[in-house]
Coordinates of C-alpha atoms in Angstrom, one line a residue:
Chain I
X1 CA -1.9 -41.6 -32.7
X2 CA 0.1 -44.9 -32.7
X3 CA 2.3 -44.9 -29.6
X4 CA 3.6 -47.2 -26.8
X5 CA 3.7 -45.4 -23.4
X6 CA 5.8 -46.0 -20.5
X7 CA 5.4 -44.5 -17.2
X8 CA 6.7 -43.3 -15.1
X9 CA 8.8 -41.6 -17.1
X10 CA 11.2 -40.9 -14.2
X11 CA 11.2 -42.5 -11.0
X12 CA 13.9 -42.3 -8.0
X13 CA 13.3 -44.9 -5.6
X14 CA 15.3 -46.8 -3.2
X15 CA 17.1 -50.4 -2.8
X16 CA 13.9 -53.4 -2.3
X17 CA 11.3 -51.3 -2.5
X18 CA 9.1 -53.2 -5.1
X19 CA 8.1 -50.8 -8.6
X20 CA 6.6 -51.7 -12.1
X21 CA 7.1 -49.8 -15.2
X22 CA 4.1 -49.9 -17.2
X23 CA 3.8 -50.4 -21.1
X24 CA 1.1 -50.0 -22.8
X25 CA 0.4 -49.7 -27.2
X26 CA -2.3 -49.2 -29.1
X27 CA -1.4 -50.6 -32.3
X28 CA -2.4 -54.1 -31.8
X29 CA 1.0 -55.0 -32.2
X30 CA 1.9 -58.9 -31.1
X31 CA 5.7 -58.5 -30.5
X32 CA 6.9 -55.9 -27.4
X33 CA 10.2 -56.1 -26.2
X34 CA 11.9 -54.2 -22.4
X35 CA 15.7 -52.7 -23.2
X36 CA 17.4 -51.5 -20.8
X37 CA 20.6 -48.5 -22.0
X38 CA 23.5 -48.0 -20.2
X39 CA 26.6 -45.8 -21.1
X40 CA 28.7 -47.4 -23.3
X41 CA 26.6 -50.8 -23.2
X42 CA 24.4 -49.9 -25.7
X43 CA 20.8 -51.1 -25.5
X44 CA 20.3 -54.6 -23.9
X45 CA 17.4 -56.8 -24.5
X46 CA 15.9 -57.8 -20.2
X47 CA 12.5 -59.6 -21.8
X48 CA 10.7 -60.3 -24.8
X49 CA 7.1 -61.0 -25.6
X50 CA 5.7 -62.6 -28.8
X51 CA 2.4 -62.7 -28.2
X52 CA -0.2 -62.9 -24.6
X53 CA 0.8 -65.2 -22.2
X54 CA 4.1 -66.1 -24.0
X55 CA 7.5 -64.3 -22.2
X56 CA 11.1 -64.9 -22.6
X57 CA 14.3 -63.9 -21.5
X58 CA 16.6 -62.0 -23.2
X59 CA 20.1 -60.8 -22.5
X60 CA 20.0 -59.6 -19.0
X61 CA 16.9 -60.8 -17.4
X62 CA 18.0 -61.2 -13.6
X63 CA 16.3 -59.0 -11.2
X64 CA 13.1 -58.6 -13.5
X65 CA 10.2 -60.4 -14.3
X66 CA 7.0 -58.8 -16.9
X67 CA 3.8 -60.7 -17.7
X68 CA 2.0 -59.9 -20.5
X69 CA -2.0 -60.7 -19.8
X70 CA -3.5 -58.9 -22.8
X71 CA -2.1 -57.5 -25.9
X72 CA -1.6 -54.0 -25.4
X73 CA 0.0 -54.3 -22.0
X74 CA 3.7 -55.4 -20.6
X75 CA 4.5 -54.3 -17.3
X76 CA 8.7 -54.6 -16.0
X77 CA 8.3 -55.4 -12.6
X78 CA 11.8 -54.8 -10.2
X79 CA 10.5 -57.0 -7.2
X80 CA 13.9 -56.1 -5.2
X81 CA 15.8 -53.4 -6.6
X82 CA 18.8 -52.4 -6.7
X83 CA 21.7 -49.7 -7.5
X84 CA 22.9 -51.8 -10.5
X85 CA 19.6 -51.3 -12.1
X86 CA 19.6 -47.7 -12.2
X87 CA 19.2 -47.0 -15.9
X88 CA 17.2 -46.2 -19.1
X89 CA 14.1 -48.2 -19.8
X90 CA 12.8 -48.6 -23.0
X91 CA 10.0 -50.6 -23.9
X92 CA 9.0 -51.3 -27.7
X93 CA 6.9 -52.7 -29.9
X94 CA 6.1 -54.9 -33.4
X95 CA 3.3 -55.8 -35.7
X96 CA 5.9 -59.4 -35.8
X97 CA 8.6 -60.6 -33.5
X98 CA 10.3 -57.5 -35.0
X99 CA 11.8 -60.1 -37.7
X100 CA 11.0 -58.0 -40.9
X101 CA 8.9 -55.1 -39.2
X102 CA 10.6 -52.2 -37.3
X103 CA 10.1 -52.0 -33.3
X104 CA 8.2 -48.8 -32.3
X105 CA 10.0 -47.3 -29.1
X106 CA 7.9 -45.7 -25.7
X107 CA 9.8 -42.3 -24.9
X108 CA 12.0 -44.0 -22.4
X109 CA 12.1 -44.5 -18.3
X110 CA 15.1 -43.4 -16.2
X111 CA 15.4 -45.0 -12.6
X112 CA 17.1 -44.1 -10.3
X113 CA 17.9 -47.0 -7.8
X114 CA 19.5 -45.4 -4.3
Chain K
X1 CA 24.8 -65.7 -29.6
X2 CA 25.9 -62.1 -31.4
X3 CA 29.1 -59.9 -31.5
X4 CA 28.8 -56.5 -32.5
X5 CA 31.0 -53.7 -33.8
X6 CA 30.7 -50.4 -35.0
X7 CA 33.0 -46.7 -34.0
X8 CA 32.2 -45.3 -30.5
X9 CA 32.4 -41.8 -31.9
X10 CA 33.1 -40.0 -35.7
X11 CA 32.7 -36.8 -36.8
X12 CA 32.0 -35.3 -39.8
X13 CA 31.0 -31.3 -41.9
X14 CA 27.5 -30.0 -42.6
X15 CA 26.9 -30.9 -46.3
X16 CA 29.7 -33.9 -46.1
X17 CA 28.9 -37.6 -47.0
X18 CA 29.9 -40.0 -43.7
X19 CA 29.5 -44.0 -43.6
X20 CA 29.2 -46.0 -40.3
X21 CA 30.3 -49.5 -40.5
X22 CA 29.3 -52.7 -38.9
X23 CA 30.4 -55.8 -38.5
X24 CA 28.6 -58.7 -36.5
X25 CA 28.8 -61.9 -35.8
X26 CA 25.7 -64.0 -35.1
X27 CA 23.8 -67.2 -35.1
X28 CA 20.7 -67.6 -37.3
X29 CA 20.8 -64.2 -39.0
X30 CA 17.7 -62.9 -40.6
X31 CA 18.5 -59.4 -40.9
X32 CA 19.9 -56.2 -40.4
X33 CA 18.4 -52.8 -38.8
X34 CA 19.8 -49.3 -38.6
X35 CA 18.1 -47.4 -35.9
X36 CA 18.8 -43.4 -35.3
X37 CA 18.5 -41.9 -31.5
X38 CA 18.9 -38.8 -30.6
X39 CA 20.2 -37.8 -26.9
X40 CA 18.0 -38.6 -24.7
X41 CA 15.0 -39.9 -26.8
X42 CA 14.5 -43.0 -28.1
X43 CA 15.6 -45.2 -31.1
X44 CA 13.7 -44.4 -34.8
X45 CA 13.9 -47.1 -37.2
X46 CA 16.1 -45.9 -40.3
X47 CA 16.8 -48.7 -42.6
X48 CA 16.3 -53.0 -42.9
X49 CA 18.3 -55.2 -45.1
X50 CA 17.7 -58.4 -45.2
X51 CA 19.6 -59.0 -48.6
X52 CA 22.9 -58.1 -50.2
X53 CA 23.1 -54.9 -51.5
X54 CA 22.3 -51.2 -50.9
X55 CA 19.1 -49.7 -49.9
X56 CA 18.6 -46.5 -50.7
X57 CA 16.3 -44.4 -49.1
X58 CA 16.6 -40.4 -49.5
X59 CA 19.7 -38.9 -47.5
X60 CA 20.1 -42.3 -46.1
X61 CA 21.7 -45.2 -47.6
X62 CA 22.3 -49.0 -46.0
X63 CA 24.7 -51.6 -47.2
X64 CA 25.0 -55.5 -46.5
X65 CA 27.1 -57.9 -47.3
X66 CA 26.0 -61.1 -45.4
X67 CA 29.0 -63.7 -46.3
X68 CA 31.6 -61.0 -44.8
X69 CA 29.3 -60.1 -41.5
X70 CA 29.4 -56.5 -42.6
X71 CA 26.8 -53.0 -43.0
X72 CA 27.3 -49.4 -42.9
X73 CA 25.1 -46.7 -43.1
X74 CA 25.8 -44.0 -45.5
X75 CA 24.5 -40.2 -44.6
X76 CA 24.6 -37.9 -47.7
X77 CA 24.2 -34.0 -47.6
X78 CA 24.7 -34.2 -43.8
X79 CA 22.9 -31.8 -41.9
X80 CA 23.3 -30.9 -38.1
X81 CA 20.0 -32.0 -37.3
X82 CA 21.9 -35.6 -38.2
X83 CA 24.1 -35.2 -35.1
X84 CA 23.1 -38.3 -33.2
X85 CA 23.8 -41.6 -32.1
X86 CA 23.2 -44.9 -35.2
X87 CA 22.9 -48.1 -33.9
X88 CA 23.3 -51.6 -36.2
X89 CA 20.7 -53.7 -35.2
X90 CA 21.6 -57.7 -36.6
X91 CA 18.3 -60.1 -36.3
X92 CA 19.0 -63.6 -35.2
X93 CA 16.2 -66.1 -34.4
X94 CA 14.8 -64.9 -32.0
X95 CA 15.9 -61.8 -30.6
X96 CA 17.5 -58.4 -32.2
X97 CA 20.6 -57.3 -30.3
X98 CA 21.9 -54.1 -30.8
X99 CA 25.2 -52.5 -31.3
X100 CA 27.0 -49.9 -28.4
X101 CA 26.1 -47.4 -31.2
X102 CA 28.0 -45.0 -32.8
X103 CA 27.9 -41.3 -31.9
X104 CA 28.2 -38.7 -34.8
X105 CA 28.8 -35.4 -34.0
X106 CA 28.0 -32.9 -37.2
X107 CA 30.1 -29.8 -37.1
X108 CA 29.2 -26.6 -39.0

């Protein structure tokens, strides 16, 4: 089945203790993408990826960094976090930049930052 | 960089025909997207234009008009399984930002 997978898919933690949120697809899809979703903020793009070894910043980047070694894996690594990161994670993916193909969504990651 | 705007909230019958609008403003635009998301889960692509016009696509209907920065959705025959939150996607070069969404609440 295709799918992109996030885990954890809920995680409470508290401020500077290091996490990563995991993302992996198995469509061979070049394009994947971190959102984060807050109330009233709609989704927000943090990073973008348009193929391996190639990252950039989107929107609201500060606070996060991701790498993306092979294809079917980009990781959102908070190094310090804190309260104004608690939120809805998505991560997503495309065949193509998502410029003329649709962005498949993981199921979603809530933090929790205390 | 991108402005977007579409209602926070609208609400509409089972069976009635409702139309979400959109207007954005954005640099390098190569696109449009309408995703759906239902509470709690996450977005499912609905619609793409990248032309003028209206796609039609079963209950589901998506209009653009690039020289006036404007979409809307159209939901036919609405059912209350529809009850959710649409969000208008704009593509620029490099990046798709999306829209606060707009949350429709279907009432029997």
């Amino acid at each position: 089945e295709a799918q992109v997978t996030q885990n954890p898919r809920y995680l409470i933690t508290v401020t500077g203790k290091k996490l990563t949120v995991t993302c992996s697809q198995n469509m061979n899809h070049e394009y994947m993408s971190w959102y984060r979703q807050d109330p009233g903020l709609g989704l927000r793009q943090i990073y973008y990826s348009m193929n391996v070894e190639v990252t950039d910043k989107g929107d609201v980047p500060e606070g996060y960094k991701v790498s993306r070694k092979e294809k079917r894996n980009f990781p959102l690594i908070l190094e310090s976090p804190s309260p104004n990161q608690t939120s809805l994670y998505f991560c997503a993916s495309s065949p193509m930049g998502g410029w003329v193909q649709p962005q498949h969504f993981g199921d979603g990651t809530r933090l929790s930052i205390l | 960089g991108q402005n977007i705007d579409q209602p926070t909230e609208m609400t509409a019958t089972e069976g009635a025909i409702v139309q979400i609008n959109c207007t954005y403003q954005t640099s390098g635009f190569n696109g449009l997207f309408w995703y759906q998301q239902h509470a709690g889960e996450a977005p499912t692509f609905l619609s793409y234009n990248v032309l003028d016009g209206l796609e039609e696509k079963g209950r589901f209907s998506s209009f653009l008009s690039r020289s006036k920065g404007y979409s809307y959705l159209l939901l036919k025959e609405l059912q209350m399984k529809d009850s959710a939150s649409y969000l208008c996607a704009p593509r620029g070069s490099n990046m798709l930002t999306f829209g606060g969404g707009t949350r429709l609440m279907v009432k029997p």
